[in-house]
Short mmCIF file of N, CA and C and ligand atoms in Angstrom, two decimals:
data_model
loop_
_atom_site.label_atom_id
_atom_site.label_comp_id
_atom_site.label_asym_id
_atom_site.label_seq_id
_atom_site.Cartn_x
_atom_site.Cartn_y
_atom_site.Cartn_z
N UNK T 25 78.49 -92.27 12.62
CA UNK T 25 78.64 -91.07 11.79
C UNK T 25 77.44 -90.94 10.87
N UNK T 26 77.14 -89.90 10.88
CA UNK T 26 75.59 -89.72 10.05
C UNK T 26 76.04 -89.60 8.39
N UNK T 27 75.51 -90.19 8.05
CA UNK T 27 75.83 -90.25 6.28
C UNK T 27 75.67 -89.09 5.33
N UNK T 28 76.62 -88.38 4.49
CA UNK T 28 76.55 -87.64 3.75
C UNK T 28 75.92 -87.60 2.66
N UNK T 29 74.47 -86.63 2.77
CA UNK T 29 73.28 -86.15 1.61
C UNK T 29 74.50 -86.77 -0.01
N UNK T 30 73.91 -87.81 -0.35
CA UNK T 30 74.45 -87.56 -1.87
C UNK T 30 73.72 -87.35 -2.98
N UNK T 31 74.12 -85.85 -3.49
CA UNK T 31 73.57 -85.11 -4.53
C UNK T 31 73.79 -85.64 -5.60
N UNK T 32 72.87 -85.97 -6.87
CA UNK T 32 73.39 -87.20 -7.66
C UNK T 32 73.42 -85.84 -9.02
N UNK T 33 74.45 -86.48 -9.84
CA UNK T 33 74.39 -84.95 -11.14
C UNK T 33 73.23 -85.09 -11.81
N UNK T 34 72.25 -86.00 -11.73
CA UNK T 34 70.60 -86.01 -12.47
C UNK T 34 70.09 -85.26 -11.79
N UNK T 35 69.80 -84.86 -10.37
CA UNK T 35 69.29 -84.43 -9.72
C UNK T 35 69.05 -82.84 -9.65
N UNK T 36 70.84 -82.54 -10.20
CA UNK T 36 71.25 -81.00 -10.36
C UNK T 36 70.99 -80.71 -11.78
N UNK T 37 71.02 -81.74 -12.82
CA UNK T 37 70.38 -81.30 -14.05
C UNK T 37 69.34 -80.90 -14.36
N UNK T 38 68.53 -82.15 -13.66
CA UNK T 38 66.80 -82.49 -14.33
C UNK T 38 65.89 -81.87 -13.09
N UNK T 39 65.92 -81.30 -11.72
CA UNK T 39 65.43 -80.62 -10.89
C UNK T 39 65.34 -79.28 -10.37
N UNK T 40 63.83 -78.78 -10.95
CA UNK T 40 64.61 -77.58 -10.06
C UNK T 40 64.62 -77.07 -8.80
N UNK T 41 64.12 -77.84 -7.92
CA UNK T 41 64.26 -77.63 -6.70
C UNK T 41 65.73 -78.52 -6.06
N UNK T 42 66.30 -78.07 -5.30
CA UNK T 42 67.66 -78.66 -4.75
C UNK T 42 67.22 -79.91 -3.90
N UNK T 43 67.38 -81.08 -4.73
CA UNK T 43 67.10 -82.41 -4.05
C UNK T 43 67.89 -83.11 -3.18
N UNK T 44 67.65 -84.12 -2.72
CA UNK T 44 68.71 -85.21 -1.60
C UNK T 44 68.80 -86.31 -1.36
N UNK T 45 69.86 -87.04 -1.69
CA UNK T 45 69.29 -88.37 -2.04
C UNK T 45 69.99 -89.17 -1.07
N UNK T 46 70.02 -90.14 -0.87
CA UNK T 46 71.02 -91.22 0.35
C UNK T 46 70.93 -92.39 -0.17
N UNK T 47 71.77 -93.20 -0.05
CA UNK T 47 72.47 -94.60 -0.05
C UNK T 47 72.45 -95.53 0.77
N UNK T 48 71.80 -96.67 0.80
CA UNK T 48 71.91 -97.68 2.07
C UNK T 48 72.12 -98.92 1.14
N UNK T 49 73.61 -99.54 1.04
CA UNK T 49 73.89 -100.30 0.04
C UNK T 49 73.00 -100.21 -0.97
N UNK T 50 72.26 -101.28 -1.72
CA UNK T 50 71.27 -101.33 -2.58
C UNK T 50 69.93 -100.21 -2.90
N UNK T 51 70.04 -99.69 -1.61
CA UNK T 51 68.60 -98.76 -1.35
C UNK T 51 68.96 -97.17 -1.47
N UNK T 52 68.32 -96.55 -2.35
CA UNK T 52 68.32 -94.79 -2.51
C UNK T 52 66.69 -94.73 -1.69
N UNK T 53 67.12 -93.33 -1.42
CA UNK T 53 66.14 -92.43 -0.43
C UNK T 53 65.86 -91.15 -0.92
N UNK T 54 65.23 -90.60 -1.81
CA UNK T 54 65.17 -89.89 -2.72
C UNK T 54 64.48 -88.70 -1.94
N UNK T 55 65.09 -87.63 -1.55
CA UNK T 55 64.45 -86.18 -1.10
C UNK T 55 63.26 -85.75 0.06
N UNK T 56 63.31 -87.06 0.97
CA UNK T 56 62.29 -87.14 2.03
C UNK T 56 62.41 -85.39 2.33
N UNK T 57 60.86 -85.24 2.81
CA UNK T 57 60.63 -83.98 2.89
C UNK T 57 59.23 -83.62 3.71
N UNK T 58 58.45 -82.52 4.44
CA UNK T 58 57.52 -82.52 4.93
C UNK T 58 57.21 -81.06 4.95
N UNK T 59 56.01 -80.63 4.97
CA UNK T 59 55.05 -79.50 5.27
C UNK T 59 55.62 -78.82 6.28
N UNK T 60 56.00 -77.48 6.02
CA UNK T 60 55.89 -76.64 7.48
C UNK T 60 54.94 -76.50 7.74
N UNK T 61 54.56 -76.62 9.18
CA UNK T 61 52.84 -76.24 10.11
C UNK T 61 53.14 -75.12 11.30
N UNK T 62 52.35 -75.31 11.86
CA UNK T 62 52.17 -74.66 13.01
C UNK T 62 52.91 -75.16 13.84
N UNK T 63 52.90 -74.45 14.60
CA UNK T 63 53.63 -74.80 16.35
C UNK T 63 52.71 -75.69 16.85
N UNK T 64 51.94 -75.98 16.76
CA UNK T 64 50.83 -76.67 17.58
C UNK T 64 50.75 -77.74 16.69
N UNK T 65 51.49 -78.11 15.97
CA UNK T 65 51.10 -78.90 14.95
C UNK T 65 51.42 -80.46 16.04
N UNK T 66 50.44 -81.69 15.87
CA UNK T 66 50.55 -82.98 16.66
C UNK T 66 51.14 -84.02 15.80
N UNK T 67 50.43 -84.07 14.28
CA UNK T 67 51.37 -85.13 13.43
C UNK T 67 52.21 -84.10 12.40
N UNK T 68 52.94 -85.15 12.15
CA UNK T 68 53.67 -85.04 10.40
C UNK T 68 53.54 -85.91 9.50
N UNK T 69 52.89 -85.57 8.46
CA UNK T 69 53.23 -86.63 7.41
C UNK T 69 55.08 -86.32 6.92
N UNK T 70 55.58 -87.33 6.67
CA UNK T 70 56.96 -87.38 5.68
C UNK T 70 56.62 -88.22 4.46
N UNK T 71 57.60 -87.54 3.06
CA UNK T 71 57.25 -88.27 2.63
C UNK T 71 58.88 -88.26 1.81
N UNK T 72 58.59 -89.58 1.06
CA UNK T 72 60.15 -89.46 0.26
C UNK T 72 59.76 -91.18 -0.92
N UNK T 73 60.86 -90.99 -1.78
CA UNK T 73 60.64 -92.03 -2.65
C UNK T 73 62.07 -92.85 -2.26
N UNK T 74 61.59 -94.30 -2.16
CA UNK T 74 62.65 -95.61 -1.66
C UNK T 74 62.71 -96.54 -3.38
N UNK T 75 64.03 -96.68 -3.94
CA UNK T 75 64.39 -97.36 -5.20
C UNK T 75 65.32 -98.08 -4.70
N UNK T 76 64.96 -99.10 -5.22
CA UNK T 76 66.02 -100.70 -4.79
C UNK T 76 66.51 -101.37 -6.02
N UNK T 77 68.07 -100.95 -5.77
CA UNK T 77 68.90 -100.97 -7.62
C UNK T 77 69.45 -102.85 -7.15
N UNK T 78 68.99 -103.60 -5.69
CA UNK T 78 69.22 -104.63 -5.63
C UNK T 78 68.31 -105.51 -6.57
N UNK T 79 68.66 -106.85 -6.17
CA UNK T 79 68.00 -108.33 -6.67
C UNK T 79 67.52 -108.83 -5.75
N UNK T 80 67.35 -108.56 -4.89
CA UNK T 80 66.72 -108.96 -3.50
C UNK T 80 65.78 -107.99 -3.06
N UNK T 81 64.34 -108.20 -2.54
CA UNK T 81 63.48 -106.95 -1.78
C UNK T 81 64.11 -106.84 -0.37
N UNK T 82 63.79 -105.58 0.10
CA UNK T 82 63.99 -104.97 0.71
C UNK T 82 62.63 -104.53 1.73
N UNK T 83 62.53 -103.88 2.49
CA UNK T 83 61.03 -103.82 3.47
C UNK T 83 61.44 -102.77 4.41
N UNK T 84 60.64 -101.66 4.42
CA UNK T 84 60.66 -100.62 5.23
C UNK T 84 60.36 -101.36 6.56
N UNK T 85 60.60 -101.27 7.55
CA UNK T 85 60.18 -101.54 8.87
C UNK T 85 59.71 -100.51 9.87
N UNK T 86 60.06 -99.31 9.96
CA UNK T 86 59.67 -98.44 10.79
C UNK T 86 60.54 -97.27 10.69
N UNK T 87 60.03 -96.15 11.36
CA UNK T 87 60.69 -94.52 11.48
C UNK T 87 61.13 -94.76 13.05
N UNK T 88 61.86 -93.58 13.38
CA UNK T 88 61.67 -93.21 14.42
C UNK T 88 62.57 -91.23 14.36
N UNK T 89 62.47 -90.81 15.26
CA UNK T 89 63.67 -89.53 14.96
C UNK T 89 63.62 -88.79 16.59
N UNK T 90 64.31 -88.19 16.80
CA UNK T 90 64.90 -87.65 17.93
C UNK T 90 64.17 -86.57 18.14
N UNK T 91 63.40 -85.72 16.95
CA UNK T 91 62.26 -84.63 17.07
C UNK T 91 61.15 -85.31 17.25
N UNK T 92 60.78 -86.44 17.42
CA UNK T 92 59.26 -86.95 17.87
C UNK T 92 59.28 -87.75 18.52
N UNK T 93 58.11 -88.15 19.42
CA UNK T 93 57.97 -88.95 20.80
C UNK T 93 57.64 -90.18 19.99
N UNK T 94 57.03 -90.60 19.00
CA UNK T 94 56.75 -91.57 18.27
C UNK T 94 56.54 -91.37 16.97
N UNK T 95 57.03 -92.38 15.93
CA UNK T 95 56.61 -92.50 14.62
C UNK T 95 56.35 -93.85 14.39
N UNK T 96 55.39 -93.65 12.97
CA UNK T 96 54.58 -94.72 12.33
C UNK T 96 54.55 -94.44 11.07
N UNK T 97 54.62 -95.91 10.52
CA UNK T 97 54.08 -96.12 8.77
C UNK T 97 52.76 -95.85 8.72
N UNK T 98 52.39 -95.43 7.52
CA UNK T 98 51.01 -95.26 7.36
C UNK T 98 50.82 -95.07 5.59
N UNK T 99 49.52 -95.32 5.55
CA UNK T 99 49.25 -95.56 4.17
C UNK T 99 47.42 -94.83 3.95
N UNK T 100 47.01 -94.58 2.93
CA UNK T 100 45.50 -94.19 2.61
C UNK T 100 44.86 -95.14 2.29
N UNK T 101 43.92 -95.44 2.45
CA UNK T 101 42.57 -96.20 2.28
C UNK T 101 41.77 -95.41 1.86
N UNK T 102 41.05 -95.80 0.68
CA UNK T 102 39.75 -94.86 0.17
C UNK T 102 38.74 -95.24 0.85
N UNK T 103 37.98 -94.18 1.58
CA UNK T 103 36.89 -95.01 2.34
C UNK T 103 35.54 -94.27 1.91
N UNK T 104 34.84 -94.48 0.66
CA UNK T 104 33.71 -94.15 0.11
C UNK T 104 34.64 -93.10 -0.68
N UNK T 105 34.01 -91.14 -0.24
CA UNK T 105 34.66 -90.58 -1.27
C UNK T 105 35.94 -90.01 -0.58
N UNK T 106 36.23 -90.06 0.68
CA UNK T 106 37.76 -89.71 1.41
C UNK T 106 38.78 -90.88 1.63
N UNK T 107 39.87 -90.32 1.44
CA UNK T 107 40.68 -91.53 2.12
C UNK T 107 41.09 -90.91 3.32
N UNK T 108 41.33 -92.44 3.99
CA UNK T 108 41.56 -92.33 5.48
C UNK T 108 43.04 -93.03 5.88
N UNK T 109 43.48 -92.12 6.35
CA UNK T 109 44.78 -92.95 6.68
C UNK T 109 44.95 -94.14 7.99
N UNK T 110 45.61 -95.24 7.40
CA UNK T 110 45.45 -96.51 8.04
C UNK T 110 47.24 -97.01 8.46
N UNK T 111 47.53 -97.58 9.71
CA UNK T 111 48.69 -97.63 9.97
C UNK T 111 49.51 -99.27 9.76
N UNK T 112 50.67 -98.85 8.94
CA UNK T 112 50.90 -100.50 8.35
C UNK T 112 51.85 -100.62 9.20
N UNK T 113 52.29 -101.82 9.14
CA UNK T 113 53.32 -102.71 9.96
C UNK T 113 54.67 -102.45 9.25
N UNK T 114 54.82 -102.75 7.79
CA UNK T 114 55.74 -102.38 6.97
C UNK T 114 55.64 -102.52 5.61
N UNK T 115 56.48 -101.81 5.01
CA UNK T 115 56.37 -101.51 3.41
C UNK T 115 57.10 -102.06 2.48
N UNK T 116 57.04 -103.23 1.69
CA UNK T 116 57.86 -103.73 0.78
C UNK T 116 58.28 -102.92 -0.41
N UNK T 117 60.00 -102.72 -0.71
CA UNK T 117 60.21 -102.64 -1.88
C UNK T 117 60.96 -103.49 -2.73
N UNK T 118 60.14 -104.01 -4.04
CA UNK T 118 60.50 -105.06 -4.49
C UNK T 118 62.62 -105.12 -5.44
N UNK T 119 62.85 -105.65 -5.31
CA UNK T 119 64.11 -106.27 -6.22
C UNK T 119 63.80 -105.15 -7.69
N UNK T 120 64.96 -104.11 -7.76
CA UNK T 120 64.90 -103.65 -8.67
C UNK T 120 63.60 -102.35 -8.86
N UNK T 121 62.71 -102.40 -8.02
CA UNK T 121 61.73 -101.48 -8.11
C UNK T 121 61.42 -100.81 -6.88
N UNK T 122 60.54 -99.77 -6.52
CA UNK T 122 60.29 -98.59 -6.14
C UNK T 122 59.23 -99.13 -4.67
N UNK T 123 59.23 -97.94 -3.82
CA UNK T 123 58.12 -97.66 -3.01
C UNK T 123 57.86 -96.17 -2.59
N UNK T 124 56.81 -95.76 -3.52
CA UNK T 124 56.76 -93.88 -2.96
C UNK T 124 55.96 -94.15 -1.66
N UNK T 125 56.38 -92.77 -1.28
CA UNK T 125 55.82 -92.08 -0.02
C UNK T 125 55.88 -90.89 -0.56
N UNK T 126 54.05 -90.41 -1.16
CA UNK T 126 54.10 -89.59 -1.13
C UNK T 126 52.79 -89.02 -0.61
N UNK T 127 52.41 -87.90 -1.41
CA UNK T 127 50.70 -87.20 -0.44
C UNK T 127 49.87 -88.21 -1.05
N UNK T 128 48.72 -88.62 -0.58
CA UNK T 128 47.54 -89.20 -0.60
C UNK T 128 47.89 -90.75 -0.98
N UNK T 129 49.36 -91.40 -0.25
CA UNK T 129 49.62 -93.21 -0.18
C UNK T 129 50.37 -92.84 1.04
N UNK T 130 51.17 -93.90 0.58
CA UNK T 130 52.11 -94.47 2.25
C UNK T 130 52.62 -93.18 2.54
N UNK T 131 53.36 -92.60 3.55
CA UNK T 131 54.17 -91.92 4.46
C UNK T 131 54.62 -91.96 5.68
N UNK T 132 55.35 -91.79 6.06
CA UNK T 132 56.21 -91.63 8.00
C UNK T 132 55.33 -90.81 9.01
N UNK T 133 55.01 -90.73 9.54
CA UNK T 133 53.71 -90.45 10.37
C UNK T 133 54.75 -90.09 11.62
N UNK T 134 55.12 -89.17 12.14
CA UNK T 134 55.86 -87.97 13.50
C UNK T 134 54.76 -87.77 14.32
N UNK T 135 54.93 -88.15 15.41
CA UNK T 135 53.69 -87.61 16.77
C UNK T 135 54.57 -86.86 17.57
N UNK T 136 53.99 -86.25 18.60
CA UNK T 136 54.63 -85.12 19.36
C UNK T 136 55.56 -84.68 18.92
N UNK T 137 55.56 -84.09 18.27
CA UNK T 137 57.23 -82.79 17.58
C UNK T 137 57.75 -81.76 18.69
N UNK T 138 59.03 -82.24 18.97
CA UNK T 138 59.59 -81.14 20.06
C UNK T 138 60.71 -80.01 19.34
N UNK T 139 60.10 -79.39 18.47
CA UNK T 139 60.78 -78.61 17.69
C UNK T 139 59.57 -77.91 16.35
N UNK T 140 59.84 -76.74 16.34
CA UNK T 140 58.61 -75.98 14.95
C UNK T 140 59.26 -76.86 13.52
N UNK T 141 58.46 -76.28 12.97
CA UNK T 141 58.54 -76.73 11.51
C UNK T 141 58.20 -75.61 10.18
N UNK T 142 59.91 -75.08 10.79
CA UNK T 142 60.27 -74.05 9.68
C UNK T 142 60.61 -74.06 8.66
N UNK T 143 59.79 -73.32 7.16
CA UNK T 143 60.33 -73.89 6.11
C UNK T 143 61.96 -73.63 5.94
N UNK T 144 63.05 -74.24 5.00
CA UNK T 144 64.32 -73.96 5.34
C UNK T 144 65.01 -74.72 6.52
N UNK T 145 64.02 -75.25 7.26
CA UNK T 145 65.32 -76.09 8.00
C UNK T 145 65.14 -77.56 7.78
N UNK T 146 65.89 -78.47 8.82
CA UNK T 146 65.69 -79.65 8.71
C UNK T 146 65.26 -81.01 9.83
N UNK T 147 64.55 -81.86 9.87
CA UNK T 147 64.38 -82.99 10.81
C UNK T 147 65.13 -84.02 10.55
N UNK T 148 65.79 -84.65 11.37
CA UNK T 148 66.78 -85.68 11.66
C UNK T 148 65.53 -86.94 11.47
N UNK T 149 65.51 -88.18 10.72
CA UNK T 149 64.62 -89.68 10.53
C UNK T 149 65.76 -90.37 10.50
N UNK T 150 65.70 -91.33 11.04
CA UNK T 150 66.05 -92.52 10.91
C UNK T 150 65.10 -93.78 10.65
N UNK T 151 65.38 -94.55 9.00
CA UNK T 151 64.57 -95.61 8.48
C UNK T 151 65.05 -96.62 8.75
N UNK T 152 64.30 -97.82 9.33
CA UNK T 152 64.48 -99.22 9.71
C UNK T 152 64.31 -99.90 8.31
N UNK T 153 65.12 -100.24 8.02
CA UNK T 153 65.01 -101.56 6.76
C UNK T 153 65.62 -103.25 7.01
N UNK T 154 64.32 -103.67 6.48
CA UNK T 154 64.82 -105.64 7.17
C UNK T 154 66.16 -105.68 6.60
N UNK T 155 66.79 -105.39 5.48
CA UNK T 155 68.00 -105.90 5.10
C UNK T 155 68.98 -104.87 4.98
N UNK T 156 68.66 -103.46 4.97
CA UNK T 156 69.73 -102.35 4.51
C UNK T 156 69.61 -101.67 6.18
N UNK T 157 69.45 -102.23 6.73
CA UNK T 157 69.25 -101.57 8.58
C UNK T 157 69.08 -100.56 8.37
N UNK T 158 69.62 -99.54 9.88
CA UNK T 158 68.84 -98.04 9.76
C UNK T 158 69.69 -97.36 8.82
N UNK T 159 68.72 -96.19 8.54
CA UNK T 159 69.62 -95.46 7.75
C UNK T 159 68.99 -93.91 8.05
N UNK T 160 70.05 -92.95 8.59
CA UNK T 160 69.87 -91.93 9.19
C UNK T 160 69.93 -90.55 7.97
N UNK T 161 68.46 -89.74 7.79
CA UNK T 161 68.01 -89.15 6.56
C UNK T 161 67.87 -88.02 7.21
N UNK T 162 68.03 -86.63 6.64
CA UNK T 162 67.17 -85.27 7.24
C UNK T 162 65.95 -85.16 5.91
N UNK T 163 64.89 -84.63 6.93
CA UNK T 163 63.92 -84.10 6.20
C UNK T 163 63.77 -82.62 5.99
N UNK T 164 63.50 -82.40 4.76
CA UNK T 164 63.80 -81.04 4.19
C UNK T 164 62.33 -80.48 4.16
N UNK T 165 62.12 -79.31 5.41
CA UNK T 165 60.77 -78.93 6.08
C UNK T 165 60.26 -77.91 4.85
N UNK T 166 59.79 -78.15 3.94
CA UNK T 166 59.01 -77.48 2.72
C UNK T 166 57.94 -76.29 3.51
N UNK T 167 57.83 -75.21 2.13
CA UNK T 167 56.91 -74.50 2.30
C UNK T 167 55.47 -74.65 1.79
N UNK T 168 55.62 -75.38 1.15
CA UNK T 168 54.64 -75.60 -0.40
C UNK T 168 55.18 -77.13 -0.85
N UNK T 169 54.08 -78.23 -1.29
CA UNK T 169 54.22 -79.41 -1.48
C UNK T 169 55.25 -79.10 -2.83
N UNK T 170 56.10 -80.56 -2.98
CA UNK T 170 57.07 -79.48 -4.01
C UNK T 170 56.69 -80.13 -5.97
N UNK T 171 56.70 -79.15 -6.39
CA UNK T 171 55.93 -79.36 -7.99
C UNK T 171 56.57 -80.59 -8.43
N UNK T 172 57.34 -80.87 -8.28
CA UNK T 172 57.99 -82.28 -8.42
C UNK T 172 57.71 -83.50 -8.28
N UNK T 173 56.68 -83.26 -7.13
CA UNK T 173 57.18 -84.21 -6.16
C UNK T 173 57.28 -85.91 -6.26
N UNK T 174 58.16 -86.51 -6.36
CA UNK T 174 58.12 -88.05 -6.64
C UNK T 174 57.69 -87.86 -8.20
N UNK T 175 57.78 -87.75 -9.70
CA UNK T 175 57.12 -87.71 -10.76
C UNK T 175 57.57 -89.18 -11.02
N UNK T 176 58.19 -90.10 -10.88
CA UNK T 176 58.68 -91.27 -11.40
C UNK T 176 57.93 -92.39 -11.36
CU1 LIG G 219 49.39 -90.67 8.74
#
């Protein structure tokens, strides 16, 4: 059974864009979200913020989703005056603290998309975590990066 978006009442107070958050025991998934593109579009960045209210770390392990032929972690490297995106194995989040994914650091990396990317709708992810296993997220296909985004 796919897990029900939980809307937290901070979220509906202190945001004004309509956020989404998820639960994987210890682990929140805070409003994963991505760029509408083109039809022709080959990658996606995703991005979303991971908070671990455990005592124990936790470790992203991998994406995958049913709209793409493959996904990957990935992260920026500054390489002189651009950064270049570089593909990690996996992403630690520590006991009690954070791991963003947002524009210009880590993010979920979508290859072949068999579906557009309309603002208003949504992509089905599923996140691999070493200790909180998968945990099945929609991504909320933005029009505009959102003014918000991740401020924490
Ligand atoms: Cu990338």
């Amino acid at each position: 059974m796919r897990p029900f978006p939980f809307i937290t009442l901070l979220a509906l107070l202190c945001q004004p864009v309509l956020a989404h958050d998820y639960r994987a025991g210890h682990l929140q998934i805070e409003h994963p979200w991505a760029l509408a593109l083109p039809d022709d579009t080959q990658a996606l960045s995703v991005y979303f913020m991971l908070y671990n209210h455990g005592e124990q770390d936790d470790r992203l392990l991998g994406a995958s989703s049913p709209s793409a032929t493959r996904a990957e972690l990935h992260t920026h490297i500054p390489l002189g005056k651009v950064l270049r995106m570089q593909k990690v194995d996996s992403v630690g989040i520590p006991a009690s603290g954070k791991a963003r994914f947002g524009v210009g650091g880590n993010h979920a990396m979508l290859f072949g998309l068999n579906r557009p990317l309309v603002a208003g709708t949504h992509l089905p992810l599923t996140l691999e975590f070493e200790k909180a296993g998968k945990v099945e997220v929609e991504v909320f296909i933005e029009a505009d990066i959102p003014t918000n985004e991740h401020p924490h």
